[in-house]
Coordinates of C-alpha atoms in Angstrom, one line a residue:
M7 CA -10.0 -10.4 -24.7
Y8 CA -7.5 -13.0 -23.8
S9 CA -4.5 -14.5 -26.0
L10 CA -4.0 -17.9 -26.6
N11 CA -1.1 -18.1 -24.4
Q12 CA -3.1 -16.8 -21.5
I13 CA -5.8 -19.5 -22.2
L14 CA -3.3 -22.2 -22.1
T15 CA -1.8 -21.0 -19.0
G16 CA -5.1 -21.1 -17.3
I17 CA -5.8 -24.4 -18.4
R18 CA -2.4 -25.6 -17.3
N19 CA -2.9 -23.7 -14.0
P20 CA -6.3 -23.9 -12.4
D21 CA -5.3 -21.6 -9.7
I22 CA -4.6 -19.0 -12.1
L23 CA -8.0 -19.8 -13.9
R24 CA -9.9 -19.5 -10.6
R25 CA -8.4 -16.4 -9.6
E26 CA -9.1 -14.7 -13.0
L27 CA -12.7 -16.0 -12.8
N28 CA -12.9 -14.1 -9.3
R29 CA -11.6 -11.0 -10.8
L30 CA -14.2 -11.2 -13.5
Y31 CA -16.9 -11.5 -10.7
Y32 CA -15.5 -8.4 -8.9
R33 CA -14.8 -6.3 -11.6
R34 CA -18.2 -6.8 -13.2
L35 CA -16.7 -8.6 -16.2
Y36 CA -14.0 -5.9 -16.5
T37 CA -16.7 -3.2 -16.6
W38 CA -15.3 -1.7 -13.4
E39 CA -11.6 -0.5 -13.6
Y40 CA -11.6 -0.3 -9.7
N41 CA -13.6 -1.0 -6.8
R42 CA -16.2 1.7 -7.3
D43 CA -17.7 1.1 -3.9
G44 CA -14.3 2.6 -2.6
I45 CA -13.7 6.1 -1.2
D46 CA -12.2 8.9 -3.3
V47 CA -9.3 9.8 -1.1
F48 CA -8.7 13.1 -2.6
A49 CA -12.2 14.2 -2.4
A50 CA -12.5 13.5 1.4
D51 CA -11.7 16.1 3.9
W52 CA -8.1 16.0 5.2
D53 CA -4.9 18.0 5.6
N54 CA -2.7 15.1 6.0
I55 CA -3.1 11.3 5.3
L56 CA -0.9 8.5 6.3
I57 CA -0.9 5.4 4.2
L58 CA -0.1 2.1 6.0
D59 CA 0.6 -0.4 3.1
A60 CA -1.4 -3.5 2.9
C61 CA -3.1 -2.7 6.5
R62 CA -6.3 -4.8 7.1
Y63 CA -9.1 -3.0 8.9
D64 CA -9.8 -5.9 11.4
L65 CA -5.8 -6.0 12.1
F66 CA -5.5 -2.2 12.7
K67 CA -8.6 -2.2 15.0
D68 CA -7.1 -4.8 17.2
E69 CA -3.7 -3.2 17.3
N70 CA -4.5 0.5 17.3
T71 CA -2.6 2.8 19.9
L72 CA -3.2 5.8 18.1
P73 CA -5.4 8.9 19.4
G74 CA -8.5 9.8 17.4
S75 CA -11.5 8.3 16.1
L76 CA -11.5 5.2 14.1
E77 CA -13.9 4.4 11.3
S78 CA -13.6 2.0 8.4
R79 CA -13.9 2.7 4.5
Q80 CA -13.7 0.7 1.6
S81 CA -10.4 1.2 -0.6
R82 CA -10.9 1.6 -4.6
G83 CA -8.3 -1.0 -4.8
S84 CA -7.0 -4.2 -3.6
S85 CA -3.3 -3.6 -4.6
T86 CA -1.1 -0.6 -4.5
V87 CA -1.3 0.2 -8.3
E88 CA -4.9 -0.2 -8.3
F89 CA -5.1 2.3 -5.6
L90 CA -2.9 4.6 -7.2
K91 CA -4.6 4.6 -10.8
A92 CA -8.2 5.0 -9.0
N93 CA -7.3 7.9 -6.9
F94 CA -4.2 9.5 -8.2
G95 CA -4.5 8.9 -11.8
H96 CA -4.0 11.9 -14.1
R97 CA -5.3 14.3 -11.5
E98 CA -4.4 18.1 -11.0
L99 CA -2.9 17.6 -7.2
N100 CA -0.7 20.6 -7.2
D101 CA -1.6 21.1 -3.5
V102 CA -0.2 17.7 -2.5
V103 CA 3.3 16.4 -1.6
Y104 CA 3.6 12.9 -1.8
V105 CA 6.1 11.3 0.7
T106 CA 6.5 7.6 -0.1
A107 CA 8.3 4.7 0.9
N108 CA 6.7 2.6 -2.3
P109 CA 8.1 2.8 -5.8
Q110 CA 4.8 1.8 -7.4
L111 CA 4.0 5.4 -8.6
Y112 CA 7.4 6.0 -9.7
R113 CA 7.7 2.6 -11.6
H114 CA 4.1 3.3 -13.1
D115 CA 4.5 6.6 -14.8
S116 CA 1.5 6.4 -16.8
I117 CA -0.7 7.4 -13.8
S118 CA 0.8 10.6 -14.0
P119 CA -0.7 12.8 -11.4
S120 CA 0.4 16.6 -11.3
L121 CA 1.8 16.8 -7.7
H122 CA 3.5 19.4 -6.2
A123 CA 6.4 17.5 -5.3
T124 CA 7.3 13.8 -4.4
V125 CA 9.7 12.7 -1.8
N126 CA 11.1 9.2 -2.8
I127 CA 12.1 7.8 0.3
W128 CA 13.0 4.4 -1.2
D129 CA 15.8 5.9 -3.2
E130 CA 19.3 5.4 -1.8
N131 CA 19.4 7.3 1.1
G132 CA 16.2 6.0 2.8
W133 CA 16.5 2.5 1.8
N134 CA 17.6 0.1 4.6
D135 CA 19.8 -2.6 2.9
D136 CA 19.6 -5.1 5.9
Y137 CA 15.8 -5.2 6.1
R138 CA 15.2 -4.7 2.3
T139 CA 12.8 -1.9 3.0
V140 CA 12.1 1.4 4.1
M141 CA 12.0 1.3 8.0
P142 CA 9.0 3.3 9.8
E143 CA 11.1 5.6 11.6
T144 CA 12.7 6.8 8.4
V145 CA 9.4 7.4 7.0
T146 CA 8.3 9.6 10.0
E147 CA 11.4 11.6 9.8
Y148 CA 11.1 12.3 6.2
A149 CA 7.7 13.0 6.5
R150 CA 8.5 15.7 9.4
R151 CA 11.0 17.3 7.2
A152 CA 8.2 17.6 4.4
A153 CA 5.7 19.1 6.7
D154 CA 8.2 22.1 7.8
E155 CA 9.3 22.7 4.2
Y156 CA 5.8 22.4 2.7
P157 CA 3.7 24.0 5.2
N158 CA 0.3 24.9 3.1
K159 CA 0.4 21.7 1.2
R160 CA -1.7 18.7 1.9
L161 CA 0.8 15.8 2.8
V162 CA 0.3 12.1 1.9
V163 CA 2.7 9.9 3.6
H164 CA 3.1 6.5 2.4
Y165 CA 4.5 4.1 4.8
I166 CA 5.5 0.4 3.6
Q167 CA 4.5 -1.8 7.0
P168 CA 2.8 -3.8 7.6
H169 CA 3.5 -4.8 4.0
Y170 CA 6.2 -7.5 3.4
P171 CA 9.3 -7.8 4.2
F172 CA 8.8 -8.8 7.7
I173 CA 10.9 -6.8 10.0
G174 CA 10.0 -8.2 13.4
P175 CA 11.1 -11.1 15.2
T176 CA 9.2 -13.7 13.8
G177 CA 9.6 -12.4 10.5
K178 CA 13.7 -12.4 11.1
K179 CA 13.4 -16.0 12.5
H180 CA 11.4 -17.7 9.7
F181 CA 12.0 -15.7 6.4
N182 CA 14.6 -15.3 4.0
L183 CA 14.9 -11.7 2.9
D184 CA 16.4 -12.9 -0.4
S185 CA 12.9 -14.7 -1.2
L186 CA 11.5 -12.6 -4.1
A187 CA 7.8 -12.4 -5.1
F188 CA 6.7 -13.5 -1.5
W189 CA 3.1 -14.0 -1.8
K190 CA 3.4 -15.8 -5.1
Q191 CA 5.6 -18.4 -3.2
V192 CA 2.9 -18.7 -0.6
R193 CA 0.3 -19.4 -3.2
D194 CA 2.5 -21.9 -4.9
G195 CA 3.3 -23.7 -1.5
K196 CA 6.9 -22.9 -1.4
V197 CA 7.0 -21.2 1.7
S198 CA 7.4 -24.0 4.3
V199 CA 5.8 -22.1 7.4
S200 CA 2.4 -22.0 8.9
K201 CA -0.4 -19.4 8.1
D202 CA -0.3 -18.7 11.7
V203 CA 3.4 -17.8 11.6
I204 CA 2.9 -15.4 8.4
S205 CA -0.1 -13.8 10.2
E206 CA 2.0 -13.3 13.3
A207 CA 5.0 -11.8 11.4
Y208 CA 2.5 -9.4 9.5
R209 CA 1.1 -8.3 12.9
E210 CA 4.6 -7.6 14.0
N211 CA 5.1 -5.3 11.1
L212 CA 2.1 -3.2 11.9
Q213 CA 3.1 -3.1 15.8
L214 CA 6.5 -1.9 15.0
A215 CA 5.1 1.0 12.7
L216 CA 2.5 2.4 14.9
P217 CA 4.8 4.0 17.7
Y218 CA 6.3 6.2 14.6
V219 CA 2.9 6.9 13.2
K220 CA 1.8 8.1 16.6
E221 CA 4.8 10.4 16.5
L222 CA 3.9 11.7 13.3
I223 CA 0.2 12.4 13.9
E224 CA 1.1 14.3 17.1
R225 CA 3.8 16.2 15.3
L226 CA 1.5 17.2 12.2
E227 CA -0.7 20.2 12.2
G228 CA -4.3 20.1 11.1
K229 CA -6.7 17.2 10.3
T230 CA -4.7 13.8 9.8
V231 CA -6.5 10.6 8.5
V232 CA -4.5 7.3 8.8
T233 CA -5.8 4.8 6.5
S234 CA -4.2 2.1 3.9
D235 CA -4.0 1.6 0.3
H236 CA -5.6 -2.0 0.6
G237 CA -5.7 -5.0 2.7
Q238 CA -4.1 -8.1 2.8
A239 CA -5.2 -12.0 2.3
L240 CA -4.1 -14.5 4.6
G241 CA -5.9 -17.7 3.1
E242 CA -9.4 -16.6 3.1
R243 CA -11.5 -17.8 0.4
S244 CA -12.8 -15.5 -2.2
G245 CA -15.3 -15.0 -5.1
P246 CA -17.6 -17.4 -6.7
T247 CA -14.6 -20.1 -6.9
L248 CA -14.2 -20.0 -3.1
S249 CA -10.3 -20.4 -3.7
R250 CA -7.9 -19.2 -1.2
C251 CA -6.3 -16.0 -1.5
F252 CA -3.0 -14.8 -0.3
G253 CA -1.4 -11.3 -0.7
H254 CA -3.3 -8.4 -2.3
P255 CA -4.1 -9.4 -6.0
A256 CA -5.7 -6.5 -8.0
G257 CA -9.4 -6.9 -8.7
I258 CA -10.3 -8.9 -5.7
Y259 CA -12.8 -7.1 -3.5
T260 CA -13.2 -9.0 -0.2
D261 CA -13.3 -7.2 3.0
E262 CA -10.0 -8.5 3.8
L263 CA -8.5 -6.6 0.7
V264 CA -10.7 -3.6 0.5
E265 CA -11.9 -2.8 4.0
V266 CA -9.3 -0.3 5.6
P267 CA -9.1 1.8 8.6
W268 CA -9.7 5.6 8.5
L269 CA -8.7 7.2 11.9
I270 CA -9.2 10.8 12.1
H271 CA -7.1 13.0 14.4
E272 CA -6.9 16.6 14.6
T273 CA -4.0 18.8 16.3
G274 CA -4.3 22.7 16.3
Q275 CA -5.7 24.6 13.5
R276 CA -6.4 23.4 10.0
K277 CA -3.8 24.3 7.5
D278 CA -4.3 26.9 4.7
I279 CA -3.6 24.7 1.6
V280 CA -2.3 26.5 -1.5
A281 CA -1.8 25.0 -4.7
A282 CA 1.4 25.6 -6.7
E283 CA 3.4 24.6 -9.7
S284 CA 4.9 21.0 -9.9
E285 CA 8.4 21.1 -8.5
N286 CA 10.9 19.0 -11.1
E287 CA 11.5 15.2 -9.9
V288 CA 14.7 13.5 -9.6
N289 CA 15.1 10.6 -11.9
V290 CA 15.9 7.2 -10.6
D291 CA 17.8 4.6 -12.4
N292 CA 15.0 1.9 -13.8
S293 CA 17.1 -0.9 -12.3
V294 CA 16.9 0.4 -8.9
V295 CA 13.2 0.8 -9.0
K296 CA 12.9 -3.0 -10.3
D297 CA 15.3 -4.0 -7.5
R298 CA 13.5 -2.2 -4.9
L299 CA 10.0 -3.8 -6.0
K300 CA 11.5 -7.2 -5.9
E301 CA 12.9 -6.7 -2.4
L302 CA 9.4 -5.6 -1.4
G303 CA 8.1 -9.0 -2.6
Y304 CA 6.5 -7.8 -5.9
A305 CA 6.5 -10.2 -8.6
D306 CA 7.4 -9.0 -12.1

């Protein structure tokens, strides 16, 4: 199951070994490919679903300013790729338009859902070079255009915030946007700020995004759900090893990482959803995709 090099790496780095033991525990010795207690997003009833990347339920509940009824659900993944594989993987979704600020679905083309259309906001036109991310107002604008262009499709809108990089005042004051693989650096003790500062910067990201999410849900027709692909660990202990967890590693199914908001808001009449043949997707240079993911804090 493990190569000799992986075993030696675990022996040399006890933190890696502890994380892997936790992953074995949560994934039932790898008999689970994802969190089987999580919700099947595409089996749920909605016309539009707005994903706030890496948004914990407890944070959302504290900061929520959106109209609608708030509940919680478990996600099928504790990372974006795990969430995408468990919900999108190899599915016929020709009634769905995916408007996304996150490049992970494009990067992992083996997930290969059959979507009607994909709008990659993270490509040149939607990317903010100053903040190294896609800003929430940009996502809302692209989503509004998609709603007008595809009125009879289910709409999935994937915001980056509250995911790193931090775009609020605390983030700008304390963090260098040139720092790559941010959460790995936090785990390795290479980020010289307190957990409280990190938590505040993370909270500000959600606070800055919520007004634009509100603008969108009040504009969209039908039944709209606001949720997240996964949560965010901020130093809580996890699994049988009780090691501290930062970021959102795949296969760790603590409440902080898989309990997500599920806010329901309805406006006007429900959509008349119709599937249609997939549109051709524009190709993006792989170097651009890799650069985007690095700037969003993902390790290689």
